[in-house]
Amino acid sequence: MSVKQLPDGEWFYRFELNKHLFRKQGFRTEREAKAAEIIKKSEVIRRPTNNYEYNDTLKLCEAADQFFEEYAQPFKRTWKMDQSRIKVIKEFFGQRRIKDLTPRDVDVFRSYVSRNVEGIKGIVTLHTVNHYHALLKAIINWAKKKRMYFGDNPAWGVPMAKIEKAKVRYLLPEEERRLSPIIAKDKRLWPYYILGLHTGMRVSEIAAIRVCDVIIYPKPMIFIPHSKSSRSRYVPLWGPALEIVVNRVQSKNAESLLLEGIYKKTVSSWFKSCCEEARMPDFTFHCLRHTFAAHMLSQGARIYKVSKILGHSSVVVTEQHYGHLDKSELTDEIRHIQGIVTLPNVTMEAAQAVNEAVNSRKGMSVLPE
């Protein structure tokens, strides 16, 4: 391999293939340069000789514009977010060609975003910086997929920042006893609260329910045509949630909204005010979704079924957030230990007393059983 180090510490590769000379620098380590050289050689070998669409001078700003117009805007629900982030990417990289970018440029871009881009609550977090990084990587990957660019992706060589998982907030029984009476005073907010607790739906999904999305027979459920994961799903109804839905469906047009046409931000604002009154300033409407999942799993519901109800893209997502609460698998498997040892009668009696005490606990009043 023709990998060497410059006096300033940077590494570069240089090789000749098919009577063409290839050279690129800006790598931080010898290993990184060797890996880039291997990728480059394989791309040159696979590159079609008669591909007239290939543009070796493709600029990142041009690829970003085409990515947005042909992919993000037509197919992504978060296209507006992509639009604002693409603007930052274009401002930073300007008219530079993709082939000229290096992993070091991506490092500098991450630093630029963390210092100069402002979010809703001020300077963006590392989690948001990772989103900018991921979008940059996606734009170049999309250009490669469309055969517009055949070089390596400089964003591959830069690791994402490791983010500590945010603590999942649940509604505790004593908090529910304080919060429910306060929300019950607001007839507009109460249906959102009950549906959020008993279905795990997002506030945006509840606000968008139409009468035609409600299915009463043979089993009551709500059809969600568009979710965050871009997949449709069915959410079963039970108890107070079913009662609210049935009462609202009557005497309404099929295309009418099930609840009052209130913006999700308005619902979230009302809910926040109630939480502050209940001395729960850190509790949000989305925490009702966490509470639903936690309660279902702690009562023995299968995690893959809860994942389907929540509309997660994969059960892995559900496990990351709530896997430690999934009691069904553990309690089913632990029974196989039966008979490993003969226990004294006094021990068996103590174990039975513990089981009876656990089974006698009472749940929360408005949460699904």
Short mmCIF file of C-alpha atoms in Angstrom, two decimals:
data_model
loop_
_atom_site.label_atom_id
_atom_site.label_comp_id
_atom_site.label_asym_id
_atom_site.label_seq_id
_atom_site.Cartn_x
_atom_site.Cartn_y
_atom_site.Cartn_z
CA MET A 1 0.00 0.00 0.00
CA SER A 2 1.17 3.50 -0.81
CA VAL A 3 0.24 5.21 2.46
CA LYS A 4 2.56 7.86 3.88
CA GLN A 5 2.62 10.56 6.52
CA LEU A 6 3.15 14.28 5.91
CA PRO A 7 5.36 16.47 8.13
CA ASP A 8 2.29 18.00 9.78
CA GLY A 9 1.11 14.57 10.93
CA GLU A 10 -1.59 13.98 8.31
CA TRP A 11 -1.67 10.71 6.41
CA PHE A 12 -2.40 10.28 2.70
CA TYR A 13 -2.69 7.56 0.09
CA ARG A 14 -1.32 7.64 -3.44
CA PHE A 15 -1.64 4.90 -6.04
CA GLU A 16 -1.96 4.38 -9.79
CA LEU A 17 -4.67 2.19 -11.30
CA ASN A 18 -5.88 1.87 -14.87
CA LYS A 19 -3.36 4.51 -15.94
CA HIS A 20 -4.90 7.04 -13.54
CA LEU A 21 -3.24 8.53 -10.47
CA PHE A 22 -5.25 8.75 -7.25
CA ARG A 23 -4.19 10.73 -4.20
CA LYS A 24 -6.01 11.98 -1.12
CA GLN A 25 -4.83 13.37 2.20
CA GLY A 26 -6.39 14.59 5.43
CA PHE A 27 -6.52 11.29 7.31
CA ARG A 28 -5.73 11.26 11.01
CA THR A 29 -4.16 7.79 11.27
CA GLU A 30 -2.34 5.29 9.06
CA ARG A 31 -5.16 2.81 9.56
CA GLU A 32 -7.75 5.33 8.39
CA ALA A 33 -5.72 6.12 5.26
CA LYS A 34 -5.28 2.43 4.42
CA ALA A 35 -8.99 1.76 4.82
CA ALA A 36 -9.82 4.71 2.55
CA GLU A 37 -7.33 3.48 -0.05
CA ILE A 38 -8.92 0.03 -0.12
CA ILE A 39 -12.38 1.53 -0.58
CA LYS A 40 -11.14 3.84 -3.32
CA LYS A 41 -9.46 1.01 -5.23
CA SER A 42 -12.57 -1.15 -5.09
CA GLU A 43 -14.70 1.75 -6.34
CA VAL A 44 -12.34 2.45 -9.23
CA ILE A 45 -12.39 -1.22 -10.22
CA ARG A 46 -16.21 -1.36 -10.09
CA ARG A 47 -16.70 2.00 -11.81
CA PRO A 48 -18.37 1.62 -15.22
CA THR A 49 -16.29 3.08 -18.02
CA ASN A 50 -19.31 4.26 -20.04
CA ASN A 51 -21.34 5.90 -17.27
CA TYR A 52 -22.01 9.37 -18.60
CA GLU A 53 -23.98 10.38 -15.48
CA TYR A 54 -20.93 10.16 -13.27
CA ASN A 55 -19.74 13.60 -12.25
CA ASP A 56 -16.33 13.72 -10.59
CA THR A 57 -16.83 17.43 -9.84
CA LEU A 58 -20.13 17.03 -7.97
CA LYS A 59 -20.42 19.67 -5.26
CA LEU A 60 -21.91 18.85 -1.88
CA CYS A 61 -24.38 21.73 -2.15
CA GLU A 62 -25.66 20.32 -5.48
CA ALA A 63 -26.05 16.84 -4.03
CA ALA A 64 -27.84 18.30 -0.98
CA ASP A 65 -30.34 20.16 -3.17
CA GLN A 66 -31.13 17.06 -5.23
CA PHE A 67 -31.37 14.92 -2.08
CA PHE A 68 -33.95 17.31 -0.65
CA GLU A 69 -36.00 17.72 -3.85
CA GLU A 70 -36.01 14.07 -4.94
CA TYR A 71 -36.03 12.24 -1.61
CA ALA A 72 -36.49 14.24 1.61
CA GLN A 73 -39.43 16.45 0.64
CA PRO A 74 -41.47 13.77 -1.18
CA PHE A 75 -40.88 10.87 1.23
CA LYS A 76 -39.81 12.08 4.69
CA ARG A 77 -42.19 13.38 7.34
CA THR A 78 -39.29 15.36 8.82
CA TRP A 79 -38.43 17.12 5.55
CA LYS A 80 -38.77 20.58 7.12
CA MET A 81 -36.14 19.68 9.69
CA ASP A 82 -33.91 18.37 6.89
CA GLN A 83 -34.41 21.63 5.01
CA SER A 84 -33.11 23.74 7.88
CA ARG A 85 -30.15 21.41 8.47
CA ILE A 86 -29.24 21.30 4.78
CA LYS A 87 -29.08 25.08 4.86
CA VAL A 88 -26.40 24.88 7.59
CA ILE A 89 -24.50 22.20 5.65
CA LYS A 90 -24.46 24.34 2.50
CA GLU A 91 -23.38 27.44 4.40
CA PHE A 92 -20.43 25.60 5.97
CA PHE A 93 -19.13 23.63 2.99
CA GLY A 94 -19.96 26.23 0.33
CA GLN A 95 -18.96 25.22 -3.21
CA ARG A 96 -16.60 22.41 -2.21
CA ARG A 97 -16.66 19.15 -4.15
CA ILE A 98 -17.49 15.94 -2.32
CA LYS A 99 -14.28 14.32 -3.54
CA ASP A 100 -12.24 17.01 -1.77
CA LEU A 101 -13.81 16.47 1.65
CA THR A 102 -11.95 14.55 4.35
CA PRO A 103 -12.88 13.12 7.76
CA ARG A 104 -11.10 16.10 9.31
CA ASP A 105 -13.54 18.42 7.51
CA VAL A 106 -16.41 16.48 9.05
CA ASP A 107 -14.82 16.89 12.49
CA VAL A 108 -14.60 20.65 11.95
CA PHE A 109 -18.22 20.71 10.77
CA ARG A 110 -19.36 18.99 13.96
CA SER A 111 -17.51 21.61 16.02
CA TYR A 112 -19.06 24.39 13.94
CA VAL A 113 -22.58 23.08 14.54
CA SER A 114 -22.06 22.67 18.28
CA ARG A 115 -20.76 26.25 18.62
CA ASN A 116 -22.81 28.25 16.12
CA VAL A 117 -26.17 26.56 15.56
CA GLU A 118 -28.97 27.38 17.97
CA GLY A 119 -31.83 25.10 18.84
CA ILE A 120 -35.14 25.79 20.56
CA LYS A 121 -33.45 25.92 23.96
CA GLY A 122 -30.19 27.59 22.93
CA ILE A 123 -26.99 25.94 21.68
CA VAL A 124 -27.69 22.50 20.23
CA THR A 125 -26.85 19.33 22.14
CA LEU A 126 -24.46 16.59 21.02
CA HIS A 127 -27.51 14.53 20.11
CA THR A 128 -28.53 17.20 17.59
CA VAL A 129 -24.96 17.43 16.28
CA ASN A 130 -25.19 13.71 15.57
CA HIS A 131 -28.33 14.38 13.52
CA TYR A 132 -26.47 16.92 11.37
CA HIS A 133 -23.63 14.41 10.95
CA ALA A 134 -26.09 11.65 9.99
CA LEU A 135 -27.78 13.90 7.42
CA LEU A 136 -24.42 14.76 5.84
CA LYS A 137 -23.62 11.06 5.61
CA ALA A 138 -27.07 10.31 4.16
CA ILE A 139 -26.72 12.95 1.43
CA ILE A 140 -23.42 11.51 0.18
CA ASN A 141 -24.70 7.94 0.45
CA TRP A 142 -27.75 8.93 -1.59
CA ALA A 143 -25.50 10.46 -4.28
CA LYS A 144 -23.51 7.21 -4.40
CA LYS A 145 -26.71 5.16 -4.65
CA LYS A 146 -27.90 7.30 -7.56
CA ARG A 147 -24.52 6.77 -9.30
CA MET A 148 -23.82 10.49 -9.17
CA TYR A 149 -20.67 10.02 -7.09
CA PHE A 150 -18.28 7.07 -6.78
CA GLY A 151 -15.80 8.27 -4.18
CA ASP A 152 -15.65 7.42 -0.50
CA ASN A 153 -17.88 9.04 2.09
CA PRO A 154 -15.77 11.18 4.45
CA ALA A 155 -18.49 11.08 7.11
CA TRP A 156 -17.87 7.35 7.55
CA GLY A 157 -14.50 7.98 9.14
CA VAL A 158 -15.82 10.14 11.98
CA PRO A 159 -17.57 8.46 14.92
CA MET A 160 -20.80 9.79 16.36
CA ALA A 161 -20.71 11.24 19.87
CA LYS A 162 -21.85 8.79 22.51
CA ILE A 163 -25.01 10.09 24.13
CA GLU A 164 -26.19 9.00 27.54
CA LYS A 165 -29.72 7.68 27.38
CA ALA A 166 -32.31 10.06 28.74
CA LYS A 167 -34.18 8.85 31.78
CA VAL A 168 -37.62 7.56 30.86
CA ARG A 169 -40.21 9.35 32.98
CA TYR A 170 -43.30 7.49 34.20
CA LEU A 171 -46.44 8.58 35.99
CA LEU A 172 -46.21 7.30 39.55
CA PRO A 173 -49.38 6.26 41.45
CA GLU A 174 -49.20 9.17 43.90
CA GLU A 175 -48.64 11.59 40.99
CA GLU A 176 -51.64 10.17 39.14
CA ARG A 177 -53.82 10.83 42.19
CA ARG A 178 -52.75 14.47 42.12
CA LEU A 179 -52.87 14.98 38.35
CA SER A 180 -56.10 13.26 37.32
CA PRO A 181 -58.49 15.48 39.36
CA ILE A 182 -56.83 18.61 37.94
CA ILE A 183 -57.13 17.44 34.32
CA ALA A 184 -60.70 16.23 34.90
CA LYS A 185 -61.72 19.88 35.34
CA ASP A 186 -60.82 20.57 31.70
CA LYS A 187 -63.31 18.75 29.45
CA ARG A 188 -61.19 19.49 26.36
CA LEU A 189 -57.99 18.00 27.78
CA TRP A 190 -59.49 14.97 29.57
CA PRO A 191 -60.07 12.85 26.41
CA TYR A 192 -56.47 13.41 25.30
CA TYR A 193 -55.24 12.38 28.75
CA ILE A 194 -57.30 9.17 28.86
CA LEU A 195 -56.38 8.16 25.29
CA GLY A 196 -52.72 8.89 25.96
CA LEU A 197 -52.67 6.70 29.08
CA HIS A 198 -54.76 3.84 27.68
CA THR A 199 -53.33 3.60 24.15
CA GLY A 200 -49.78 4.99 24.29
CA MET A 201 -50.52 7.17 21.27
CA ARG A 202 -48.57 10.35 20.62
CA VAL A 203 -50.38 13.64 21.04
CA SER A 204 -50.07 14.34 17.30
CA GLU A 205 -51.69 10.97 16.53
CA ILE A 206 -54.57 11.57 18.94
CA ALA A 207 -55.22 15.01 17.49
CA ALA A 208 -55.35 13.56 13.96
CA ILE A 209 -57.87 10.75 14.63
CA ARG A 210 -60.83 10.90 12.27
CA VAL A 211 -64.16 9.18 12.78
CA CYS A 212 -63.46 6.87 9.84
CA ASP A 213 -60.29 5.67 11.60
CA VAL A 214 -62.35 4.18 14.45
CA ILE A 215 -63.22 0.48 14.22
CA ILE A 216 -65.84 -0.84 16.64
CA TYR A 217 -66.55 -4.33 15.24
CA PRO A 218 -65.38 -7.07 15.59
CA LYS A 219 -62.76 -5.68 17.97
CA PRO A 220 -62.60 -1.98 18.91
CA MET A 221 -59.46 -0.24 17.75
CA ILE A 222 -58.12 2.88 16.08
CA PHE A 223 -56.32 2.85 12.75
CA ILE A 224 -53.27 5.13 12.58
CA PRO A 225 -52.48 5.71 8.88
CA HIS A 226 -49.32 7.74 9.45
CA SER A 227 -46.95 7.42 12.40
CA LYS A 228 -43.44 8.58 13.21
CA SER A 229 -41.98 5.40 11.72
CA SER A 230 -43.95 6.03 8.48
CA ARG A 231 -45.92 2.83 9.04
CA SER A 232 -49.63 2.38 9.65
CA ARG A 233 -50.80 0.46 12.69
CA TYR A 234 -53.87 -0.54 14.71
CA VAL A 235 -54.25 0.47 18.37
CA PRO A 236 -56.72 -1.55 20.48
CA LEU A 237 -59.26 0.23 22.68
CA TRP A 238 -60.41 -0.73 26.16
CA GLY A 239 -62.28 0.67 29.16
CA PRO A 240 -62.43 4.47 29.56
CA ALA A 241 -60.67 5.05 26.22
CA LEU A 242 -63.27 2.97 24.37
CA GLU A 243 -66.09 4.79 26.15
CA ILE A 244 -64.72 8.19 25.11
CA VAL A 245 -64.28 7.10 21.49
CA VAL A 246 -67.76 5.56 21.20
CA ASN A 247 -69.41 8.68 22.63
CA ARG A 248 -67.48 10.95 20.25
CA VAL A 249 -68.14 8.89 17.11
CA GLN A 250 -71.90 9.27 17.34
CA SER A 251 -73.51 11.91 15.14
CA LYS A 252 -70.27 12.87 13.41
CA ASN A 253 -69.27 12.81 9.77
CA ALA A 254 -66.80 10.08 8.75
CA GLU A 255 -64.13 12.64 7.80
CA SER A 256 -64.58 14.72 10.95
CA LEU A 257 -61.92 14.76 13.66
CA LEU A 258 -62.81 12.59 16.63
CA LEU A 259 -61.78 15.28 19.12
CA GLU A 260 -61.90 19.04 18.84
CA GLY A 261 -59.53 20.44 16.23
CA ILE A 262 -56.83 21.54 18.68
CA TYR A 263 -53.18 21.86 17.72
CA LYS A 264 -50.84 19.41 19.44
CA LYS A 265 -48.77 22.31 20.79
CA THR A 266 -51.88 23.71 22.44
CA VAL A 267 -52.68 20.35 24.04
CA SER A 268 -49.10 20.02 25.26
CA SER A 269 -49.23 23.54 26.71
CA TRP A 270 -52.48 22.86 28.58
CA PHE A 271 -51.08 19.59 29.89
CA LYS A 272 -47.88 21.27 31.07
CA SER A 273 -49.90 23.81 33.05
CA CYS A 274 -51.82 21.01 34.77
CA CYS A 275 -48.58 19.18 35.58
CA GLU A 276 -47.11 22.31 37.13
CA GLU A 277 -50.21 22.69 39.24
CA ALA A 278 -49.77 19.06 40.34
CA ARG A 279 -46.14 19.79 41.29
CA MET A 280 -44.77 17.76 38.37
CA PRO A 281 -42.88 20.36 36.28
CA ASP A 282 -40.71 17.75 34.51
CA PHE A 283 -43.66 15.67 33.27
CA THR A 284 -44.79 16.00 29.62
CA PHE A 285 -47.58 14.53 27.53
CA HIS A 286 -45.13 12.11 25.92
CA CYS A 287 -44.49 10.65 29.38
CA LEU A 288 -48.02 9.21 29.21
CA ARG A 289 -46.75 7.03 26.38
CA HIS A 290 -43.90 5.83 28.57
CA THR A 291 -46.34 5.17 31.39
CA PHE A 292 -48.57 3.07 29.13
CA ALA A 293 -45.65 0.92 27.96
CA ALA A 294 -44.22 0.54 31.46
CA HIS A 295 -47.56 -0.45 32.96
CA MET A 296 -48.34 -2.96 30.20
CA LEU A 297 -44.95 -4.66 30.50
CA SER A 298 -44.95 -4.68 34.28
CA GLN A 299 -48.32 -6.46 34.15
CA GLY A 300 -46.89 -9.22 31.94
CA ALA A 301 -47.78 -8.08 28.40
CA ARG A 302 -45.44 -9.42 25.70
CA ILE A 303 -42.89 -6.84 24.61
CA TYR A 304 -43.36 -7.52 20.89
CA LYS A 305 -47.11 -6.83 21.26
CA VAL A 306 -46.46 -3.60 23.15
CA SER A 307 -43.99 -2.63 20.41
CA LYS A 308 -46.69 -3.12 17.78
CA ILE A 309 -49.19 -1.02 19.71
CA LEU A 310 -46.66 1.79 20.17
CA GLY A 311 -45.74 1.69 16.48
CA HIS A 312 -42.00 1.34 17.00
CA SER A 313 -39.98 0.58 13.88
CA SER A 314 -38.51 -2.48 15.61
CA VAL A 315 -38.91 -4.35 18.87
CA VAL A 316 -35.27 -3.41 19.51
CA VAL A 317 -36.39 0.19 20.05
CA THR A 318 -38.93 -0.97 22.63
CA GLU A 319 -36.32 -3.09 24.39
CA GLN A 320 -33.90 -0.17 24.59
CA HIS A 321 -36.46 1.94 26.44
CA TYR A 322 -38.50 -0.58 28.41
CA GLY A 323 -36.70 -3.94 28.21
CA HIS A 324 -35.89 -3.94 31.93
CA LEU A 325 -39.63 -3.86 32.67
CA ASP A 326 -40.51 -6.90 30.56
CA LYS A 327 -41.49 -9.38 33.26
CA SER A 328 -43.25 -11.87 31.00
CA GLU A 329 -40.14 -13.53 29.60
CA LEU A 330 -38.36 -13.71 32.96
CA THR A 331 -41.30 -15.08 34.91
CA ASP A 332 -42.03 -17.70 32.23
CA GLU A 333 -38.44 -18.93 32.00
CA ILE A 334 -37.65 -18.96 35.73
CA ARG A 335 -40.24 -21.68 36.27
CA HIS A 336 -37.87 -24.17 34.63
CA ILE A 337 -35.77 -24.06 37.80
CA GLN A 338 -38.49 -25.94 39.67
CA GLY A 339 -37.25 -29.12 41.33
CA ILE A 340 -33.56 -28.23 41.41
CA VAL A 341 -33.51 -28.61 45.19
CA THR A 342 -35.78 -29.94 47.93
CA LEU A 343 -36.81 -27.03 50.18
CA PRO A 344 -37.92 -27.22 53.81
CA ASN A 345 -41.62 -26.59 54.48
CA VAL A 346 -40.89 -23.39 56.37
CA THR A 347 -39.11 -21.93 53.34
CA MET A 348 -41.99 -22.85 51.04
CA GLU A 349 -44.46 -21.21 53.39
CA ALA A 350 -42.37 -18.01 53.45
CA ALA A 351 -42.18 -17.97 49.66
CA GLN A 352 -45.96 -18.42 49.41
CA ALA A 353 -46.50 -15.50 51.81
CA VAL A 354 -44.29 -13.26 49.67
CA ASN A 355 -46.20 -14.21 46.52
CA GLU A 356 -49.53 -13.45 48.20
CA ALA A 357 -48.25 -10.07 49.35
CA VAL A 358 -47.07 -9.17 45.85
CA ASN A 359 -50.34 -10.25 44.23
CA SER A 360 -52.38 -8.20 46.69
CA ARG A 361 -50.91 -4.86 45.57
CA LYS A 362 -53.35 -2.45 43.98
CA GLY A 363 -52.67 -0.62 40.68
CA MET A 364 -53.34 2.94 39.59
CA SER A 365 -56.94 3.98 39.19
CA VAL A 366 -56.97 5.33 35.64
CA LEU A 367 -54.22 3.17 34.15
CA PRO A 368 -55.09 0.12 32.02
CA GLU A 369 -55.26 -3.15 33.94
#
